[in-house]
PDB file of C-alpha atoms in Angstrom:
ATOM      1  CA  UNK A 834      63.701  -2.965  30.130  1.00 41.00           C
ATOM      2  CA  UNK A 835      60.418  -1.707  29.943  1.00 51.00           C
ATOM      3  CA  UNK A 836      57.334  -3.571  27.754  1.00 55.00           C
ATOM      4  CA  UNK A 837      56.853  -1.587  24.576  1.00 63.00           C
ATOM      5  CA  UNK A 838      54.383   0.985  24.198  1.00 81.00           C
ATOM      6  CA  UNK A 839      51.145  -0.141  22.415  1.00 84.00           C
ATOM      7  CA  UNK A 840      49.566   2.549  19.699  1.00 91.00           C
ATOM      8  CA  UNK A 841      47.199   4.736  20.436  1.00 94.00           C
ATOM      9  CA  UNK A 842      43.463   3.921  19.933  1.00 97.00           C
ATOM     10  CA  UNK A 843      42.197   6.069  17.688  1.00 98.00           C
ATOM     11  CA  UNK A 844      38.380   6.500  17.518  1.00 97.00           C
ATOM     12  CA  UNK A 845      36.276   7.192  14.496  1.00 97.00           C
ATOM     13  CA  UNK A 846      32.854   7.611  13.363  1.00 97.00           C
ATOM     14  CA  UNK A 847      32.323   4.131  12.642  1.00 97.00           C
ATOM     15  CA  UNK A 848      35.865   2.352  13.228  1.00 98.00           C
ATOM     16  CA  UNK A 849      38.485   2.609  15.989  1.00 98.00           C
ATOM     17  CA  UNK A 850      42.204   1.882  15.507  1.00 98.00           C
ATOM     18  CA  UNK A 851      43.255  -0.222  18.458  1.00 97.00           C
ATOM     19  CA  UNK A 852      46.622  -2.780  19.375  1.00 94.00           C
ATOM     20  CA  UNK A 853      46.493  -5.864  18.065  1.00 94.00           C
ATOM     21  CA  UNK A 854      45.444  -8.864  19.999  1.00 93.00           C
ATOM     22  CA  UNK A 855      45.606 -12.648  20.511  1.00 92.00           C
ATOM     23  CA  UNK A 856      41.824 -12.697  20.370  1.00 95.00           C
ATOM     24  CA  UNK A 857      41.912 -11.545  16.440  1.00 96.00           C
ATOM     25  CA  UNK A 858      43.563 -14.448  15.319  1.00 96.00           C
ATOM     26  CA  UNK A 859      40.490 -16.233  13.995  1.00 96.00           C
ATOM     27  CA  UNK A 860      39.064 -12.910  12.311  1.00 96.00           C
ATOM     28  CA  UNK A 861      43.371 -11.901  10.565  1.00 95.00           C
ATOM     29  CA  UNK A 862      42.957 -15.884   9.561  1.00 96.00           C
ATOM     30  CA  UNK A 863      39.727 -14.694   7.969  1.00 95.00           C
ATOM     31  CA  UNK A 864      41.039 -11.782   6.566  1.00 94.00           C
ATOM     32  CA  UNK A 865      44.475 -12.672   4.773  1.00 94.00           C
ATOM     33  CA  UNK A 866      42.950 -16.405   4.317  1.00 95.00           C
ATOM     34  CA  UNK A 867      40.807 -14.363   1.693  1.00 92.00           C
ATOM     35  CA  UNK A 868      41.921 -14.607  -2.209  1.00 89.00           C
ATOM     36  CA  UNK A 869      39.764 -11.217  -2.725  1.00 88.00           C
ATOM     37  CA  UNK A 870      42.248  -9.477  -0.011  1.00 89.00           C
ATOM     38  CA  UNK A 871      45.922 -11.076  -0.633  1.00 85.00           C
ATOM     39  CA  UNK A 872      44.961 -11.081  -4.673  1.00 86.00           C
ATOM     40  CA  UNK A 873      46.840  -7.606  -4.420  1.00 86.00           C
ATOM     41  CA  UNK A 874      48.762  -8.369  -1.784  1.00 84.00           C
ATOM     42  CA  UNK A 875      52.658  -9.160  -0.711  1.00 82.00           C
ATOM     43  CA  UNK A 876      52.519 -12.780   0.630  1.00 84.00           C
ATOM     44  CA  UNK A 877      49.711 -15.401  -1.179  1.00 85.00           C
ATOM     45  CA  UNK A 878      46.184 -16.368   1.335  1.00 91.00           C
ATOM     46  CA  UNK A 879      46.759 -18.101   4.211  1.00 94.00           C
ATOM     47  CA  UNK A 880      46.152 -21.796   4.450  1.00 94.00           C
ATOM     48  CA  UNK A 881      45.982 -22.520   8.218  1.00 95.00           C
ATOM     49  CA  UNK A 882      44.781 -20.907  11.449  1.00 94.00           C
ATOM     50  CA  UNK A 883      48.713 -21.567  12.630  1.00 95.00           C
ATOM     51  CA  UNK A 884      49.759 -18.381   9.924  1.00 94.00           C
ATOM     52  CA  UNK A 885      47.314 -16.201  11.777  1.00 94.00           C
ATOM     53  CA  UNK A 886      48.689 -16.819  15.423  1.00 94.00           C
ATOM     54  CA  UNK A 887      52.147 -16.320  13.905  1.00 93.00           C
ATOM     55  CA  UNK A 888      51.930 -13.275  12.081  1.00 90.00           C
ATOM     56  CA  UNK A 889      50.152 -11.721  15.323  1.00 91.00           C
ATOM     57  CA  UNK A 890      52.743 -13.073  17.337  1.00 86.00           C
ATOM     58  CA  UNK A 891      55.508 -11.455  15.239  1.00 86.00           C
ATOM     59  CA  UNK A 892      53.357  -7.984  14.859  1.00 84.00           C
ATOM     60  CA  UNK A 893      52.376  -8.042  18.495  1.00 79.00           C
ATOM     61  CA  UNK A 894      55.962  -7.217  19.216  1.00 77.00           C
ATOM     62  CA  UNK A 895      56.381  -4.436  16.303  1.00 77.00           C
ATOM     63  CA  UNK A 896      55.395  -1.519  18.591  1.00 76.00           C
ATOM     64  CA  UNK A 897      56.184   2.106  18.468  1.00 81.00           C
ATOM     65  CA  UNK A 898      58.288   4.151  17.529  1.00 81.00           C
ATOM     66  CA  UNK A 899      59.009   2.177  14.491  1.00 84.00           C
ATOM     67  CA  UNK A 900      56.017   0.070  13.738  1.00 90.00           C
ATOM     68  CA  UNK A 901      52.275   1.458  14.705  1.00 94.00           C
ATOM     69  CA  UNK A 902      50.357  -0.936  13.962  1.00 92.00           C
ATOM     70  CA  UNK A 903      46.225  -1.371  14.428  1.00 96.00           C
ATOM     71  CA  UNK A 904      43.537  -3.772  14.318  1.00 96.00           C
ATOM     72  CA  UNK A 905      40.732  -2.058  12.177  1.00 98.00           C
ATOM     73  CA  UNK A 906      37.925  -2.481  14.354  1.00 98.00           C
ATOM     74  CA  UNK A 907      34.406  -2.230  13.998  1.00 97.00           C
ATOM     75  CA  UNK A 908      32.742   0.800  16.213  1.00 96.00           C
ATOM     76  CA  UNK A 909      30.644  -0.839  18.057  1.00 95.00           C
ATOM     77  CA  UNK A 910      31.699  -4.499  18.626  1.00 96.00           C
ATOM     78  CA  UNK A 911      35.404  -3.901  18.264  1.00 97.00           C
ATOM     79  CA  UNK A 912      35.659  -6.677  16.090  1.00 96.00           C
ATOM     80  CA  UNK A 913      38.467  -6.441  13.465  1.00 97.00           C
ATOM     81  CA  UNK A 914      37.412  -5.697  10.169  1.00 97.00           C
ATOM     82  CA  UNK A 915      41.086  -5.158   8.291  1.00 97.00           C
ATOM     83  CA  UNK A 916      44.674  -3.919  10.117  1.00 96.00           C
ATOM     84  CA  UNK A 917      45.782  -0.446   9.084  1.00 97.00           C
ATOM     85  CA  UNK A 918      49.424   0.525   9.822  1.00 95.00           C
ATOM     86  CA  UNK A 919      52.733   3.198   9.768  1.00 96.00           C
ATOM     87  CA  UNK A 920      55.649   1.005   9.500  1.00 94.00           C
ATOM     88  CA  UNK A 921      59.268   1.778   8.573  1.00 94.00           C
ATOM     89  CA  UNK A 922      59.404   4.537  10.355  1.00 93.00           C
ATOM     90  CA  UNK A 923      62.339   6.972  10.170  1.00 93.00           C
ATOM     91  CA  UNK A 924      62.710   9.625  12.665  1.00 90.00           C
ATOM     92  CA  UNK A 925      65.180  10.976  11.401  1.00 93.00           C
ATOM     93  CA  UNK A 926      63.671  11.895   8.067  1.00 95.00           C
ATOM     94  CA  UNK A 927      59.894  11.767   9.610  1.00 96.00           C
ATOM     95  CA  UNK A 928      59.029   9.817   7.599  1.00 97.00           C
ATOM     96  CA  UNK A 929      56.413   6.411   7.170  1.00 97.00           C
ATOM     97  CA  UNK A 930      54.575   3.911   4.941  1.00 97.00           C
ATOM     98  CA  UNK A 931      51.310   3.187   5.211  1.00 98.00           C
ATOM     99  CA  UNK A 932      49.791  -0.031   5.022  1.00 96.00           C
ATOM    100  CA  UNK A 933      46.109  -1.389   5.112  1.00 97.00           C
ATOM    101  CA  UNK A 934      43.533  -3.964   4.165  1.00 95.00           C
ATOM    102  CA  UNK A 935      39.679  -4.653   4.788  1.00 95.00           C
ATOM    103  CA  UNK A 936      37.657  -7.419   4.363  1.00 94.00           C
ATOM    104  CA  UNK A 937      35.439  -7.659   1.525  1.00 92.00           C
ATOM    105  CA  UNK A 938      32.231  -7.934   3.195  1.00 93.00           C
ATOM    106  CA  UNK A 939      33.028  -4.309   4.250  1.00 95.00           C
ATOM    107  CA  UNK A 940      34.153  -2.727   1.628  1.00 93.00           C
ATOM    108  CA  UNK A 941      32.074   0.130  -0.379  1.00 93.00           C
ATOM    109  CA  UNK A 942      31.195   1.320   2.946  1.00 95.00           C
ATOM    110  CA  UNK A 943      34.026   4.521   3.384  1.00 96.00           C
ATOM    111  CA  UNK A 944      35.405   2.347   6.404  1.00 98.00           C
ATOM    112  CA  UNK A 945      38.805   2.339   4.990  1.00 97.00           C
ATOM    113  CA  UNK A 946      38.536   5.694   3.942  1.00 97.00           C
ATOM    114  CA  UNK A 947      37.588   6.446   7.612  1.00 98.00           C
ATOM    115  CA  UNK A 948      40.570   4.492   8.678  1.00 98.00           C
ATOM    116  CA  UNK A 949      43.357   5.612   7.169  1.00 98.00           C
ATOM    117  CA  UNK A 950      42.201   9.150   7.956  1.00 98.00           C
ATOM    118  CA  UNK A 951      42.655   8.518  11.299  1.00 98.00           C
ATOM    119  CA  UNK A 952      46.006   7.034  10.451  1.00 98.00           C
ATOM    120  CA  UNK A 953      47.166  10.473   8.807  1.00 98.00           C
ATOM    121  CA  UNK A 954      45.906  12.489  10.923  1.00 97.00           C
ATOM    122  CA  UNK A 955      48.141  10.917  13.662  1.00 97.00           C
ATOM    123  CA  UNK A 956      51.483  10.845  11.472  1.00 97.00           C
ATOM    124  CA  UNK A 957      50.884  14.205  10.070  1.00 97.00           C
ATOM    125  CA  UNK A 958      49.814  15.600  13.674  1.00 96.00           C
ATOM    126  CA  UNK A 959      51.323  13.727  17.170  1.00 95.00           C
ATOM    127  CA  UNK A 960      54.160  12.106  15.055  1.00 95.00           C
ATOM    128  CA  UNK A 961      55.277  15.316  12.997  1.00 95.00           C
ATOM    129  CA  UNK A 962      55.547  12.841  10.213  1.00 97.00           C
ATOM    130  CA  UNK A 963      56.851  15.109   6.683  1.00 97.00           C
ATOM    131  CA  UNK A 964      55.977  12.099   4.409  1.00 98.00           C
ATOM    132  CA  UNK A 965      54.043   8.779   4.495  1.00 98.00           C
ATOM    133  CA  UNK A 966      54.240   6.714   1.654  1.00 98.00           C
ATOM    134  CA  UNK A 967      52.437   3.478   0.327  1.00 98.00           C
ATOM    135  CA  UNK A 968      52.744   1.162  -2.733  1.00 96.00           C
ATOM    136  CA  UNK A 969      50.075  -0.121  -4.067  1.00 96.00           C
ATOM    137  CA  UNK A 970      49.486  -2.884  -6.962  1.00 94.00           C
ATOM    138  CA  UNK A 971      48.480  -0.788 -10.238  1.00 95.00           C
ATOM    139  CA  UNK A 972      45.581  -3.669 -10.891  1.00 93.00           C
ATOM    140  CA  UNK A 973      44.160  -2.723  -7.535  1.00 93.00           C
ATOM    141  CA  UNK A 974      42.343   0.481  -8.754  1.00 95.00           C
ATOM    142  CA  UNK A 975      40.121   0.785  -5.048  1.00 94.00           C
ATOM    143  CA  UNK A 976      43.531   1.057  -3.271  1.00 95.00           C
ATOM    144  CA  UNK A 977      45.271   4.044  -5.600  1.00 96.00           C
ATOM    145  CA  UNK A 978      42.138   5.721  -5.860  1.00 97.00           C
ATOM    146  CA  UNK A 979      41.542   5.868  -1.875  1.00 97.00           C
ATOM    147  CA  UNK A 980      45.628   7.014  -1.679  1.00 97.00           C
ATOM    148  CA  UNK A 981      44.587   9.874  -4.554  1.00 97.00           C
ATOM    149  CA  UNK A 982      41.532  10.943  -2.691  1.00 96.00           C
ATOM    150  CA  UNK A 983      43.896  11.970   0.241  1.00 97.00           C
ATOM    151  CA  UNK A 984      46.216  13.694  -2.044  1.00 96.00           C
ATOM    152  CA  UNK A 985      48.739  10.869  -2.519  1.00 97.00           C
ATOM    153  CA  UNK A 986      50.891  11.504  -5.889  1.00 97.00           C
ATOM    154  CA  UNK A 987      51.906   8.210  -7.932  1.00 98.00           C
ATOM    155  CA  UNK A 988      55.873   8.773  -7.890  1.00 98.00           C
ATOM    156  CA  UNK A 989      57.183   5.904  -9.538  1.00 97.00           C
ATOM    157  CA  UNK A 990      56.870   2.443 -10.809  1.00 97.00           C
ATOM    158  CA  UNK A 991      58.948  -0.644  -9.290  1.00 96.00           C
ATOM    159  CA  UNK A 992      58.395  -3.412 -11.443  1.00 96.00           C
ATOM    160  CA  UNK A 993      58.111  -7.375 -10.752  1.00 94.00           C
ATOM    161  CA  UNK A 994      58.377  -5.615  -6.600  1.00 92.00           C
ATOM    162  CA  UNK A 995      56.189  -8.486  -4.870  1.00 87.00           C
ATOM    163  CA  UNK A 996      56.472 -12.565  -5.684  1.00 85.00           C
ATOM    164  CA  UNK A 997      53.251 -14.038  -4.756  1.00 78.00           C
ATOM    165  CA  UNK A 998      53.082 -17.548  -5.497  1.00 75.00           C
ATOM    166  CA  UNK A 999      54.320 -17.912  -8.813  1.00 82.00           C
ATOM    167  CA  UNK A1000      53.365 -14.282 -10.468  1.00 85.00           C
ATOM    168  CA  UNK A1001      55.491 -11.636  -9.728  1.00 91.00           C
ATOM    169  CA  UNK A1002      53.647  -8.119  -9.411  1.00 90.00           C
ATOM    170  CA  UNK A1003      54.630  -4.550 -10.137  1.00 94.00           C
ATOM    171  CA  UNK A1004      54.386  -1.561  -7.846  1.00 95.00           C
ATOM    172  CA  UNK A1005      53.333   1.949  -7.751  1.00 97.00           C
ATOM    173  CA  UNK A1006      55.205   4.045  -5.555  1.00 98.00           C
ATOM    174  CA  UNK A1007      52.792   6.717  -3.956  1.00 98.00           C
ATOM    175  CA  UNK A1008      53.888  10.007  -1.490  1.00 98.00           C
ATOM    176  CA  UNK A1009      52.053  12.455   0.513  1.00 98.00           C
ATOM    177  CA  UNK A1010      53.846  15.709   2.328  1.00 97.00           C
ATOM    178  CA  UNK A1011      52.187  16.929   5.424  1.00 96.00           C
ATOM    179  CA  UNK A1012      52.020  20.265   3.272  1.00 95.00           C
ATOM    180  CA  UNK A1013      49.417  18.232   0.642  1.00 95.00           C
ATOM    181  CA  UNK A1014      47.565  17.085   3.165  1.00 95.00           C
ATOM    182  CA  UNK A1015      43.905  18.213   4.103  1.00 83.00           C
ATOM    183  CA  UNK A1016      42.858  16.784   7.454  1.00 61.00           C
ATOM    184  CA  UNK A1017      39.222  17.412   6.553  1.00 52.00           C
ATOM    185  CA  UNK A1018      39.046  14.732   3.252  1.00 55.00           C
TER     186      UNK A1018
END
């Protein structure tokens, strides 16, 4: 059996998209080790270095055609700066969710905005994708306001979705078609 297929690098302005690797551990334990970035998110901050190294070893072997899944990395020095991904994918119904986080150092800087760009434009153009979604804490206005400056439409609510820690946290449901989406925003 052949070794999966990393993702593509895709290169921006000022971030590329690029595969995971073992030599981000230090900078995802700095990442999702961060209050500010897991306040919103789906699993409370990491503790210990040994979380980092895990989760990459777990997401190391999510590769395409169902997981595509990229180390947000800094133009110039490659470091990683947040993760950005299209996970759950369905072929059959071309369809994706979208996934992303950056640290807060770097935020206020259109980085993510850059990133998950390149993100759509790859599901909506080499992967024929018809519909990415993403759900997105309603307290985290930065998040639902980059999804609505794509086009993303809040479709739903799913309440108490995420237990982190001891506080359980609601969900918006958000959609974009391929047909609502302008590669140029």
């Amino acid at each position: 059996m052949d070794a999966p297929t990393p993702p593509p690098v895709l290169e921006g302005q000022a971030v590329r998209l690029r595969p995971l690797r073992e030599a981000d551990a230090d900078a995802l334990f700095a990442l999702y080790g961060d209050p500010a970035v897991c306040r919103y998110w789906s699993f409370a901050p990491w503790t210990e270095p040994a979380q980092a190294r895990a989760w990459l070893a777990e997401r190391m072997g999510w590769r395409p055609p169902a997981t595509y899944g990229w180390a947000l990395a800094d133009r110039d020095d490659d470091r990683l700066l947040g993760t950005v991904s299209l996970f759950s994918l369905s072929a059959p119904n071309r369809r994706a969710e979208l996934g992303y986080s950056l640290l807060p150092a770097c935020q206020g800087r259109g980085l993510a905005r850059e990133a998950v760009r390149l993100a759509l434009d790859f599901g909506f153009g080499p992967l024929a994708l018809e519909r990415v979604e993403a759900d997105v804490d309603p307290r985290n206005e930065p998040s639902w306001r980059l999804l609505e400056h794509f086009g993303f439409r809040r479709e739903g609510l799913l309440r108490n979705r995420w237990r982190v820690g001891d506080t359980f946290a609601d969900s918006w449901i958000y959609g974009l078609l391929g047909s609502e989406y302008g590669r140029a925003a």
